[in-house]
């Protein structure tokens, strides 16, 4: 298999655009957390130490806009009951992210 190297330095490159979207600080961690299935925001905050409620909301909204997560409202009256889950597109990221984890694990001694 030949490795295709896109011109990620060009602003119009779709690979660059995808990398910029995934590089948002909390997105990858949220993808990992949501890989277990639909979850409410309170559970996501407990699972991801350091994320503030504001950042969680902003990041999930951006991921929803990008088609990576879906938001389901179970109760529209306050307090709302909301769950987030990965979409089909979001689930396609599990394998490449697992490969990055395997690479990090295999090379942890090299990076020290």
Coordinates of C-alpha atoms in Angstrom, one line a residue, residues 8-91:
X8 CA -1.4 19.6 4.4
X9 CA 0.4 23.0 4.3
X10 CA -2.2 24.3 1.8
X11 CA -5.2 25.9 3.6
X12 CA -7.6 24.3 1.1
X13 CA -6.4 20.8 1.8
X14 CA -9.2 18.7 3.2
X15 CA -6.7 16.7 5.3
X16 CA -5.5 19.9 6.9
X17 CA -9.1 21.0 7.6
X18 CA -9.8 17.7 9.2
X19 CA -6.7 17.8 11.3
X20 CA -7.5 21.3 12.5
X21 CA -11.0 20.2 13.6
X22 CA -9.6 17.2 15.5
X23 CA -6.8 19.3 17.0
X24 CA -9.3 21.2 19.1
X25 CA -8.2 20.4 22.7
X26 CA -11.0 18.2 24.0
X27 CA -12.4 16.6 20.8
X28 CA -10.3 13.5 20.7
X29 CA -11.0 12.8 24.4
X30 CA -14.7 13.2 23.9
X31 CA -14.6 10.8 21.0
X32 CA -12.9 8.3 23.3
X33 CA -15.5 8.9 26.0
X34 CA -18.4 8.6 23.6
X35 CA -17.1 5.4 22.1
X36 CA -18.7 3.7 25.1
X37 CA -22.1 4.8 23.9
X38 CA -24.5 7.7 24.5
X39 CA -23.7 9.8 27.6
X40 CA -25.1 12.8 29.4
X41 CA -22.9 15.9 29.9
X42 CA -22.4 15.3 33.7
X43 CA -21.0 11.9 33.0
X44 CA -18.7 13.3 30.4
X45 CA -17.4 15.9 32.8
X46 CA -16.6 13.2 35.4
X47 CA -14.8 11.1 32.8
X48 CA -12.7 13.9 31.4
X49 CA -10.9 15.7 34.3
X50 CA -10.1 19.3 33.6
X51 CA -12.9 20.1 31.1
X52 CA -15.1 22.9 32.3
X53 CA -18.9 22.8 31.7
X54 CA -18.5 25.7 29.3
X55 CA -15.7 24.0 27.2
X56 CA -17.7 20.8 27.2
X57 CA -20.8 22.5 25.8
X58 CA -18.8 24.5 23.2
X59 CA -16.8 21.5 22.1
X60 CA -19.9 19.2 21.8
X61 CA -21.7 21.9 19.8
X62 CA -18.8 22.2 17.4
X63 CA -18.6 18.4 17.1
X64 CA -22.4 18.4 16.4
X65 CA -22.0 21.1 13.7
X66 CA -19.2 19.0 12.1
X67 CA -21.4 15.9 12.2
X68 CA -19.3 13.9 14.7
X69 CA -21.9 13.7 17.5
X70 CA -25.7 13.9 17.8
X71 CA -27.6 15.5 20.6
X72 CA -30.8 14.0 21.9
X73 CA -33.1 15.9 24.2
X74 CA -35.3 13.7 26.4
X75 CA -36.9 16.5 28.3
X76 CA -37.3 20.0 26.9
X77 CA -38.5 21.7 30.1
X78 CA -35.7 22.8 32.5
X79 CA -33.8 21.1 33.7
X80 CA -33.2 19.4 30.4
X81 CA -32.1 15.8 30.0
X82 CA -29.7 15.6 27.1
X83 CA -27.5 12.8 25.8
X84 CA -24.7 12.9 23.2
X85 CA -23.5 10.1 21.1
X86 CA -21.1 9.6 18.2
X87 CA -22.7 9.6 14.7
X88 CA -21.7 7.2 12.0
X89 CA -19.0 9.7 10.9
X90 CA -17.8 10.1 14.5
X91 CA -17.5 6.3 14.9

